[in-house]
Short mmCIF file of C-alpha atoms and ligand atoms in Angstrom, two decimals:
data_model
loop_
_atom_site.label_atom_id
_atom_site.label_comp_id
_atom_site.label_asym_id
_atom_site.label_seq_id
_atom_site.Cartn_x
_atom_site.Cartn_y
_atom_site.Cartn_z
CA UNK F 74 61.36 14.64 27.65
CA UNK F 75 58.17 14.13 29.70
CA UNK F 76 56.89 12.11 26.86
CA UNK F 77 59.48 9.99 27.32
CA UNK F 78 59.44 9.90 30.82
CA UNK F 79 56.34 8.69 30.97
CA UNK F 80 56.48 6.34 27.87
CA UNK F 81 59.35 4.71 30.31
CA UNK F 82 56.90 4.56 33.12
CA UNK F 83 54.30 2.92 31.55
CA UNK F 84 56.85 0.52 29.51
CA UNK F 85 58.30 -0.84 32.51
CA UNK F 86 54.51 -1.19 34.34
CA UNK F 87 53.61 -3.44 31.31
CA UNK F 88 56.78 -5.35 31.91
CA UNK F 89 56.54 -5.75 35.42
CA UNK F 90 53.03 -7.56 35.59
CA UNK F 91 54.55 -9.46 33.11
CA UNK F 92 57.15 -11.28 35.43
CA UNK F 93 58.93 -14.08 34.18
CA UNK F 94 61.74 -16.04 35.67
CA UNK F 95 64.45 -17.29 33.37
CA UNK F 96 64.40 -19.42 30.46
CA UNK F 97 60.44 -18.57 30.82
CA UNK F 98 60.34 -15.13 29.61
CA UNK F 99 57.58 -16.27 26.83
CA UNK F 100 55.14 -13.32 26.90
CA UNK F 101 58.17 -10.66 27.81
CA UNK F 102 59.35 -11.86 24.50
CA UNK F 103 56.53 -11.54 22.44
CA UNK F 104 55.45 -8.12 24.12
CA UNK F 105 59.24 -7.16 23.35
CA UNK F 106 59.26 -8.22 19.99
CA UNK F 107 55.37 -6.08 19.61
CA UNK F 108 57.22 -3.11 20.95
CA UNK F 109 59.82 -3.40 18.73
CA UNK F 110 57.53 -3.63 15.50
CA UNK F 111 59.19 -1.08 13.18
CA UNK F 112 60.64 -1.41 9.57
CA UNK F 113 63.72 0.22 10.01
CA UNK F 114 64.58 -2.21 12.84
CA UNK F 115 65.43 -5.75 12.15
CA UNK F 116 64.41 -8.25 14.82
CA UNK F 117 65.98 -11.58 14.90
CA UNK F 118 65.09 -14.33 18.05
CA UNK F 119 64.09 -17.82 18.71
CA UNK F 120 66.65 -19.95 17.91
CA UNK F 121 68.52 -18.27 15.45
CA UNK F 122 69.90 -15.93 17.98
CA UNK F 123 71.48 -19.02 20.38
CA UNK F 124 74.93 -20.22 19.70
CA UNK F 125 76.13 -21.37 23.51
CA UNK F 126 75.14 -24.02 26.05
CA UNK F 127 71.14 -22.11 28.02
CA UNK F 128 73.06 -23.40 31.47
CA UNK F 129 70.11 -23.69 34.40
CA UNK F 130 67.55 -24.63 32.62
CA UNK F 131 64.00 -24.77 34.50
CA UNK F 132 62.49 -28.20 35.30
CA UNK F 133 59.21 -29.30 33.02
CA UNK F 134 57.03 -28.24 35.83
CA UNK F 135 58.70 -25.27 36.32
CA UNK F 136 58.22 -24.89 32.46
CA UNK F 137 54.56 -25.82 32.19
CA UNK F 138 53.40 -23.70 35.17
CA UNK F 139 54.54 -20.73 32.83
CA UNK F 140 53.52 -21.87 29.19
CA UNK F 141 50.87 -24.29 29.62
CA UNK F 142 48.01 -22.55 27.75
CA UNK F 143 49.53 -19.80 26.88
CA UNK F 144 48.98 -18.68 23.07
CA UNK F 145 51.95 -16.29 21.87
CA UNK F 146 50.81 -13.92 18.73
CA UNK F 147 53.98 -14.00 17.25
CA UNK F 148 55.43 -15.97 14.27
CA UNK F 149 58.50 -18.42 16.44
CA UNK F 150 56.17 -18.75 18.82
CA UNK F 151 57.21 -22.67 19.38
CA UNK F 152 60.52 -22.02 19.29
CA UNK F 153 59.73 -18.98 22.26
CA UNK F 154 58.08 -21.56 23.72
CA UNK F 155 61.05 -24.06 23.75
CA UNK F 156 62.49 -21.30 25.95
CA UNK F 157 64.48 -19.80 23.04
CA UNK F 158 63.46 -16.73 24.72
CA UNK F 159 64.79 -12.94 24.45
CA UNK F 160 65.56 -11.05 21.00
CA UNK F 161 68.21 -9.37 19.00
CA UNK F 162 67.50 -5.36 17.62
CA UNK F 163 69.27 -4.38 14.43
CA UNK F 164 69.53 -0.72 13.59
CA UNK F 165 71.80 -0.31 10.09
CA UNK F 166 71.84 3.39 9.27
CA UNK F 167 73.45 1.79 5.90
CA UNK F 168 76.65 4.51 6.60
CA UNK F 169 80.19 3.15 7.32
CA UNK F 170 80.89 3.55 11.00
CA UNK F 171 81.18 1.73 14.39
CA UNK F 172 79.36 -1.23 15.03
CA UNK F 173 77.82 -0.94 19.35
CA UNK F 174 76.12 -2.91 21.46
CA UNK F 175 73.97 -3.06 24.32
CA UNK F 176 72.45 -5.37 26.53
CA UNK F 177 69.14 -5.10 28.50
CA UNK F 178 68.07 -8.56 30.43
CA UNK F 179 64.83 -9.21 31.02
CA UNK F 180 64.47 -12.10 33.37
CA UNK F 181 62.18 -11.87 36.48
CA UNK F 182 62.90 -13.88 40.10
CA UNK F 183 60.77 -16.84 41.58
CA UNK F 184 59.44 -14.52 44.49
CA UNK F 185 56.13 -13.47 45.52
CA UNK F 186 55.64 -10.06 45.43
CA UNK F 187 54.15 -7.73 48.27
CA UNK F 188 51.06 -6.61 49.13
CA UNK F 189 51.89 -3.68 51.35
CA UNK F 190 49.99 -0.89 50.94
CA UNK F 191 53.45 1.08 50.18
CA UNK F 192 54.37 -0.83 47.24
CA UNK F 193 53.80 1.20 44.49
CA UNK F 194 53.18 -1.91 42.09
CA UNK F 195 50.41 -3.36 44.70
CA UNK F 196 48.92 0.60 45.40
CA UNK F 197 48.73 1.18 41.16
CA UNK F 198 47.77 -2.40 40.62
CA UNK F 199 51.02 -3.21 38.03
CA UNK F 200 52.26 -6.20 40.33
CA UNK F 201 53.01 -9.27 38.86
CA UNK F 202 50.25 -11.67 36.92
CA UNK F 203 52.15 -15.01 37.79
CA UNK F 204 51.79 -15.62 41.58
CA UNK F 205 55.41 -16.14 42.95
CA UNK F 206 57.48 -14.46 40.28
CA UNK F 207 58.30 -11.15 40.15
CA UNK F 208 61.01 -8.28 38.86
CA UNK F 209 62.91 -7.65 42.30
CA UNK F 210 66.20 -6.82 40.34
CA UNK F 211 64.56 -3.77 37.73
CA UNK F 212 65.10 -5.88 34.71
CA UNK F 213 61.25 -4.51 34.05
CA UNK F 214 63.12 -0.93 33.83
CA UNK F 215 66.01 -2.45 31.49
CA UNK F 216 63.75 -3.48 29.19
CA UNK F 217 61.36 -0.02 29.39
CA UNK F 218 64.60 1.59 28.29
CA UNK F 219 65.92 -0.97 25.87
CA UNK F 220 63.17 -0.56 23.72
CA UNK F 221 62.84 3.32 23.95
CA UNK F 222 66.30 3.35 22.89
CA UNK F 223 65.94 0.98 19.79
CA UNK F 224 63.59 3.35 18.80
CA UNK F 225 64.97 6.37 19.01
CA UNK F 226 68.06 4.84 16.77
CA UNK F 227 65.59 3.74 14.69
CA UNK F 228 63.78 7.14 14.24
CA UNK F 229 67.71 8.95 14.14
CA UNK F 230 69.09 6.15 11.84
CA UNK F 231 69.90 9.28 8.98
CA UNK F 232 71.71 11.41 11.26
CA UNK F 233 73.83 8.44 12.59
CA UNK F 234 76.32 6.23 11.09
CA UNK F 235 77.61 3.01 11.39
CA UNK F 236 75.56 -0.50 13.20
CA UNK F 237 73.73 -0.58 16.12
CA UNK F 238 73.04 -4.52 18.19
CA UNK F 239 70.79 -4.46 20.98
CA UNK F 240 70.55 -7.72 22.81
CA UNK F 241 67.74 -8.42 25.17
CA UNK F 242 69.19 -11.21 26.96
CA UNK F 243 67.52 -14.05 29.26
CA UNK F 244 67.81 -15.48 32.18
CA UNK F 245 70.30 -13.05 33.69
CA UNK F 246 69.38 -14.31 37.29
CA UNK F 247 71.92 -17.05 38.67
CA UNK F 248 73.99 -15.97 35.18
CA UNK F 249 72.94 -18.11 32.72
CA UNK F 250 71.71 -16.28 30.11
CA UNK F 251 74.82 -14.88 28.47
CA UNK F 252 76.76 -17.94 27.46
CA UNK F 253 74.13 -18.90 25.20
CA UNK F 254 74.16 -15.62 23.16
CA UNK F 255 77.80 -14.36 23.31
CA UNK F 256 79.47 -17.05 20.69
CA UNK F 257 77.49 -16.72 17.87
CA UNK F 258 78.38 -13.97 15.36
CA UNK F 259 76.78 -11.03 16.49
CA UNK F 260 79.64 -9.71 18.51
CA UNK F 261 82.44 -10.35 16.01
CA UNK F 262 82.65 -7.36 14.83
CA UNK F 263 81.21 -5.05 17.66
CA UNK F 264 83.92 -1.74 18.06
CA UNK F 265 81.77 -0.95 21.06
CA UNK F 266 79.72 -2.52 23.86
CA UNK F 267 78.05 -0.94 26.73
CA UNK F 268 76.05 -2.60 29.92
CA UNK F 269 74.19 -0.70 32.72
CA UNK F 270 71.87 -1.95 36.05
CA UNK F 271 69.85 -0.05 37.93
CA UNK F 272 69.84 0.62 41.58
CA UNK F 273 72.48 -1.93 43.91
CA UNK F 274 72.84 0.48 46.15
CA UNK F 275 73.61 3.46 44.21
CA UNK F 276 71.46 7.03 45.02
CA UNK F 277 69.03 8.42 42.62
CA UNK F 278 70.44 10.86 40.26
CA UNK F 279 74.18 9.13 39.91
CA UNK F 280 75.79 7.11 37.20
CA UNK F 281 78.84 5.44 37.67
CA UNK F 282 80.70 4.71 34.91
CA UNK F 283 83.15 1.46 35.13
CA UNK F 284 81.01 -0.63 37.76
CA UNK F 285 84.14 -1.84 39.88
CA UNK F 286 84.67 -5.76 41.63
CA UNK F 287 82.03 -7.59 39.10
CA UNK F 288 83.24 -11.03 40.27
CA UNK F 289 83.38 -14.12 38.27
CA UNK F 290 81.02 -16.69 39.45
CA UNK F 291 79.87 -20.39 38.79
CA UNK F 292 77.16 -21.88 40.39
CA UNK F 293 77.46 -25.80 40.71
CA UNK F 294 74.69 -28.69 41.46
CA UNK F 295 76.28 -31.98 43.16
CA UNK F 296 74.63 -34.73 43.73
CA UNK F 297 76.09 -37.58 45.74
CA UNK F 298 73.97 -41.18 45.13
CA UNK F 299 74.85 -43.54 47.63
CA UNK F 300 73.09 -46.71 48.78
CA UNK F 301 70.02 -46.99 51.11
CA UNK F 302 69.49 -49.97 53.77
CA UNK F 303 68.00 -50.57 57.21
CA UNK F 304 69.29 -48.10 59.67
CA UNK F 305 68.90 -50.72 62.67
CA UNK F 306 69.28 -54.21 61.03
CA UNK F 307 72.09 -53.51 58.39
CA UNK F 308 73.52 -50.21 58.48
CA UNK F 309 76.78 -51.69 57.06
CA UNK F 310 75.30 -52.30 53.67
CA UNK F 311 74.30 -48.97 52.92
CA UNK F 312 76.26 -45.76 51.98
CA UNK F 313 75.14 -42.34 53.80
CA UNK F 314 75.16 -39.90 50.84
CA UNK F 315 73.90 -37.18 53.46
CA UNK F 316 77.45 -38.04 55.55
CA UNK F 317 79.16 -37.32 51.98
CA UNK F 318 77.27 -34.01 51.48
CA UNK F 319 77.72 -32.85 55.34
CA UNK F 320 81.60 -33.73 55.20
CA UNK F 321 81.92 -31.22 51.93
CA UNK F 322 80.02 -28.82 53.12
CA UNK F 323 82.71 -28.31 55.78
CA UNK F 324 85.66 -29.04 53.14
CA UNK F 325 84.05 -26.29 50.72
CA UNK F 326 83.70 -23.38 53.02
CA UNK F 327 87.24 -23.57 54.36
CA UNK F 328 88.17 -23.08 50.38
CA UNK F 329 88.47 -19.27 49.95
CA UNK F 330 91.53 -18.39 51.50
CA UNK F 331 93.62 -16.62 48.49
CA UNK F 332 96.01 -14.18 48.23
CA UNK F 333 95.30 -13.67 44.43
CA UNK F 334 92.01 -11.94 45.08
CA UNK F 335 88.41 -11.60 46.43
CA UNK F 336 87.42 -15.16 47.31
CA UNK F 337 84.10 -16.25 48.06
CA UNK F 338 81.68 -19.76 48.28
CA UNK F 339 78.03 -20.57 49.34
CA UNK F 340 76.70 -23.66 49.60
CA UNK F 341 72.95 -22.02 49.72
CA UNK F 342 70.79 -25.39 49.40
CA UNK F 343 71.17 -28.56 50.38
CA UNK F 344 68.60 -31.39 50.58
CA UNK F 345 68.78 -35.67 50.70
CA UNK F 346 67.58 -38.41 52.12
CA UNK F 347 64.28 -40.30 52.33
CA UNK F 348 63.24 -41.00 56.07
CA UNK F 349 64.42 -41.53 59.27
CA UNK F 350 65.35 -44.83 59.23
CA UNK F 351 66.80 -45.27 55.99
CA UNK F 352 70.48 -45.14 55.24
CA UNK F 353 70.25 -41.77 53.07
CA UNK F 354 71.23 -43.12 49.53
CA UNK F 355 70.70 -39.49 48.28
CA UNK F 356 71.91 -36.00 48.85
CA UNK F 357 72.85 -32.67 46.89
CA UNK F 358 74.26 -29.48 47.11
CA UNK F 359 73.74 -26.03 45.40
CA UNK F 360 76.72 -23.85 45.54
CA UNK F 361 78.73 -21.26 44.54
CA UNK F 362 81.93 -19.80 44.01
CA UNK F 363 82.88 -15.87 43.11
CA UNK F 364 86.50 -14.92 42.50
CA UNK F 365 87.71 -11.31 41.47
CA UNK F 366 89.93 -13.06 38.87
CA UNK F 367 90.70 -16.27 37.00
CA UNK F 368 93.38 -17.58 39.33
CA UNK F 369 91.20 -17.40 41.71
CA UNK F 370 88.26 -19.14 40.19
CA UNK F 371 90.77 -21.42 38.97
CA UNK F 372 91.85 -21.87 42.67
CA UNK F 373 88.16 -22.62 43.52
CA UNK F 374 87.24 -24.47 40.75
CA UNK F 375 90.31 -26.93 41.90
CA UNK F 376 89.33 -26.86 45.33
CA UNK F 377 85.66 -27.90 45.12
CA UNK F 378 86.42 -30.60 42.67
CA UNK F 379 89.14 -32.09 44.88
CA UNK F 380 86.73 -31.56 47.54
CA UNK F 381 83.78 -32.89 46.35
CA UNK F 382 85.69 -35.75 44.97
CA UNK F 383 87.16 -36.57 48.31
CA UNK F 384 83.92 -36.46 49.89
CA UNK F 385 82.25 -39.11 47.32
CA UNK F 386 85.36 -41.37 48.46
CA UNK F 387 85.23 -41.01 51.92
CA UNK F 388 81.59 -42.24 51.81
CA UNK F 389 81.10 -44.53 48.76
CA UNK F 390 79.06 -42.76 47.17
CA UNK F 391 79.22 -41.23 43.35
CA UNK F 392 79.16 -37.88 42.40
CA UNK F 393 78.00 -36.05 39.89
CA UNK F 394 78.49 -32.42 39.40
CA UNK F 395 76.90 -30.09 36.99
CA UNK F 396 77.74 -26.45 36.02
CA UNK F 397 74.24 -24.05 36.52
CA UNK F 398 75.68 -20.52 35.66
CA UNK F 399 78.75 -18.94 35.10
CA UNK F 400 80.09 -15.14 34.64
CA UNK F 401 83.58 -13.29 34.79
CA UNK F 402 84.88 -10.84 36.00
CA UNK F 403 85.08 -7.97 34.38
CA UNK F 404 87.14 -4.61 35.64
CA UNK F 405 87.55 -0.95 33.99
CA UNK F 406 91.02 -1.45 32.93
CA UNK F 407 90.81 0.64 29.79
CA UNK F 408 91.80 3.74 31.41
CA UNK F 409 91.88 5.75 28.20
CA UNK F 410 87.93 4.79 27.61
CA UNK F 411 87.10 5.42 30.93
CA UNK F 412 88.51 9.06 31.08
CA UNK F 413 87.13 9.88 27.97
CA UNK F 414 84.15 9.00 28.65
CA UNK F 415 84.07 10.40 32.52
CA UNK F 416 84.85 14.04 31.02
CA UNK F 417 82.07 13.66 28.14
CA UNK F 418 79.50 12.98 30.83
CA UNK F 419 80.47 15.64 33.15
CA UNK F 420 80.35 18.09 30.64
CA UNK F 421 76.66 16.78 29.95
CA UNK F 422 76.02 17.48 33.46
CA UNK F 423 75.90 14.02 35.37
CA UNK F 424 76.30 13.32 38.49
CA UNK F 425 79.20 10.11 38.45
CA UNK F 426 80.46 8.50 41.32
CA UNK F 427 82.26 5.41 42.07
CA UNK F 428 80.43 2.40 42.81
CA UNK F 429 81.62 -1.18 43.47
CA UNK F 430 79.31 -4.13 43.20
CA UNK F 431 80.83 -7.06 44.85
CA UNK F 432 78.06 -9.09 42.76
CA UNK F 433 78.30 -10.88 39.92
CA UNK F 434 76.73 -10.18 35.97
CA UNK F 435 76.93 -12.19 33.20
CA UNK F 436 77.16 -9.48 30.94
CA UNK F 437 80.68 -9.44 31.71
CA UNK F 438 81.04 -11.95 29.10
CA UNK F 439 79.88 -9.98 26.48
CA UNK F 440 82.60 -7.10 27.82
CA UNK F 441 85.46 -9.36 27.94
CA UNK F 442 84.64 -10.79 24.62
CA UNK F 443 84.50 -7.25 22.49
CA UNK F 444 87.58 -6.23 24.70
CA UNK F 445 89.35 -9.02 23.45
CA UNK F 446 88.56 -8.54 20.12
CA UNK F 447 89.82 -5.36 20.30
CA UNK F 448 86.88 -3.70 21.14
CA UNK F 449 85.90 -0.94 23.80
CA UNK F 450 83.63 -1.93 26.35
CA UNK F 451 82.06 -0.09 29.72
CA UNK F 452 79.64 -1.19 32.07
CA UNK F 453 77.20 1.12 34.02
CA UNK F 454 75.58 1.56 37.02
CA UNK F 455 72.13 3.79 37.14
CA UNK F 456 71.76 5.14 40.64
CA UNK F 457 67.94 4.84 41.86
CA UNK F 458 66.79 5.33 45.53
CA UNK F 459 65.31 1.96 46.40
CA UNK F 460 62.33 1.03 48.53
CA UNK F 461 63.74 -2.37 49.24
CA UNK F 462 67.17 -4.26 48.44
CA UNK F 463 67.44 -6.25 44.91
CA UNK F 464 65.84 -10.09 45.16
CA UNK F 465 63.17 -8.57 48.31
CA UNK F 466 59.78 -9.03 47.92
CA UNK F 467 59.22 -5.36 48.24
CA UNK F 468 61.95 -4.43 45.76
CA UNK F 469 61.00 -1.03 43.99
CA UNK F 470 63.12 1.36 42.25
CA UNK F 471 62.70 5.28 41.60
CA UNK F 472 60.77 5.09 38.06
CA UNK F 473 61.92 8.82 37.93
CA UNK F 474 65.17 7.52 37.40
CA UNK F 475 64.50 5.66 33.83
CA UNK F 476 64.95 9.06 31.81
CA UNK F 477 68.28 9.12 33.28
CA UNK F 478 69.49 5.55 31.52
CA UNK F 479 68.04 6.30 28.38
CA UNK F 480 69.19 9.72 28.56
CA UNK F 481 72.74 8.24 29.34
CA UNK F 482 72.20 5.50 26.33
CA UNK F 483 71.52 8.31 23.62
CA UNK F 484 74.18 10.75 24.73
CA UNK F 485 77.00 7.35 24.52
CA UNK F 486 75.62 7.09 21.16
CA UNK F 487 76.27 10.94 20.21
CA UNK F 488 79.87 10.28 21.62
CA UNK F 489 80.85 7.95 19.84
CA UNK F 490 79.69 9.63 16.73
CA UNK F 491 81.40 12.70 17.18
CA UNK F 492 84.56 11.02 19.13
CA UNK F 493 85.64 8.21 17.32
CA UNK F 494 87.89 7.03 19.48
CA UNK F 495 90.38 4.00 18.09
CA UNK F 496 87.89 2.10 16.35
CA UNK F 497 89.89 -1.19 15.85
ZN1 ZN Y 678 69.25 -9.75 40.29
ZN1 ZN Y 679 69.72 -7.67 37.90
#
């Protein structure tokens, strides 16, 4: 147990000078796929794992600041390197039984970390290698448990039965990471799936199982292209794509009003125009919506669109609008799961509580797919005292805490062998 323990400390250190943002996760991958090295588990990534649109995509600079150079010891390296990053973990114990599966993410956050005395990373000299990224969301502790647990099925595989699929998924940040992995055929015939995050808010020593309000999400890029003249001699021949962006702006954030659900947009960026006296002939917007449910993000969807549209009209200017991320929502609503599981875990000993996220998580498309496939699926929350909120440059979790997950992991795993419960 203290092994462990500190096996998970020192896991998620590695992983957290590591720091990569999405799409970019190139040496997180190969250190993954090093810590993963085993015979009895079967590692599949680069592009054999893809089967979906990778939505958000980094620029090329973005790209080369993170690869340029960089030699990865591992035999896809090029495709790892084409951002084909993250990996799949087979564990067959080669005896008939359930086939579960888990996902870790591993993405980091453009953010430059801190160099206060107090932050454990900074004081133990395990911050981040790539000035201005950094795990602020504990993905660095997903990943520490992730791979303890593919290992410990791996050294169990004889006294367990059945299939175990452990996806460590990219670019979780700004969900677009799961779209890309969820369609191919690893989840078609997955009887179980489980998620978990660490820390949102939840105190150290809790688990809540059935994270409630995950919203759906989709996070849009418009850009309006208009026409640029002299502001003082001919204004009239120009078209003011900052005027179009301004006027939607407006339209956009009197959209959530819905009696359906939880309604929420953001427009969190916007940017155009070239100088002061030139008719702007460019402008864009990054935005997004969240809905509790799929009227709602219907609702939305309708609304900026008609809005948008409108906008572009108004101003005679074209639009073009591009989809960055998306997630659903995803809500506990098998009740028989959830109780089953609530006792199990109390009669371990945990401490559960409710907890509800208000956030979005793209591995809500991995529940929703094995729940509609007749699947059972759960999503977790690990509690961990934090020493700053998620996405802060002084983010820090309670590494204390990481026995807890894995702990949680393994004991799911010696449910559902001695529970079958309605495999489909
Ligand atoms: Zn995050
Ligand atoms: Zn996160």
């Amino acid at each position: 147990m203290e092994e462990d323990s500190k096996a998970l400390i020192e896991l998620r250190r590695e992983f957290h000078r590591l720091a990569e943002p999405g799409w970019m996760e190139y040496r997180t991958t190969e250190h993954l796929i090093k810590a993963l090295q085993d015979d009895r588990i079967l590692l599949h990534y680069g592009k054999e794992i893809y089967a979906g649109e990778r939505l958000g995509l980094p620029t090329k600079e973005e790209k080369e600041r993170y690869s340029s150079g960089l030699h990865l010891a591992i035999e896809k390296a090029e495709e790892v390197l084409e951002g084909y990053t993250g990996a799949i973990a087979v564990v067959e114990t080669g005896k008939e039984g359930p086939t579960i599966g888990f996902r870790f993410d591993i993405d980091a956050l453009p953010l430059k970390e801190s160099t206060d005395e107090d932050h454990l990373p900074h004081r133990l000299h395990f911050e981040s290698d790539h000035l201005g990224a950094m795990h602020a969301c504990g993905h660095d502790g997903h990943m520490a448990i992730g791979i303890m647990f593919t290992k410990w099925l791996a050294q169990h595989a004889k006294q367990l039965k059945g299939k175990f699929i452990v996806v460590f998924q990219p670019a979780e940040e700004g969900v677009r990471g799961a779209n890309a992995l969820v369609n191919g055929k690893w989840l078609e015939q997955v009887d179980y799936f489980f998620g978990m995050h660490i820390g949102m808010g939840l105190a150290s020593g809790k688990i809540c199982v059935g994270t409630e309000d995950i919203l759906a999400t989709e996070k849009i890029d418009a850009i309006f292209t208009g026409k640029s003249a002299h502001a003082g001699a001919h204004p009239e021949e120009g078209r003011n794509a900052i005027l179009a962006a301004a006027s939607a702006v407006l339209g956009l954030h009197s959209l959530p009003q819905d009696a359906n659900g939880l309604a929420r947009i953001n427009v969190g960026k916007i940017e155009g125009g070239s100088g002061r006296n030139i008719v702007a002939n460019h402008a864009q917007l990054a935005l997004e919506i969240r809905g509790s449910n799929e009227r709602v993000m219907e609702d939305l969807k309708a609304g900026v669109k008609r809005i948008l549209e409108g906008a572009a009209i108004q101003y005679g200017c074209h639009l073009e609008s591009s989809c960055k991320g998306r997630a659903e929502a995803w809500y506990d609503k098998d009740k028989l799961f959830h109780d089953q599981l609530t006792i199990f875990l109390q009669n371990k000993g945990y401490a559960l509580s409710d907890f509800s996220m208000k956030g979005s998580e793209d591995v809500a498309l991995f529940l929703n797919r094995v729940q509609e496939h007749g699947g059972k699926a759960m999503h977790f929350m690990l509690g961990s005292d934090l020493k700053a909120a998620h996405h802060q440059e002084a983010f820090d979790f309670n590494e204390e805490d990481l026995i807890t997950g894995l702990d949680l992991f393994k004991d799911l795993v010696r449910f559902l062998m001695t529970n079958p419960i309605g495999n489909k």
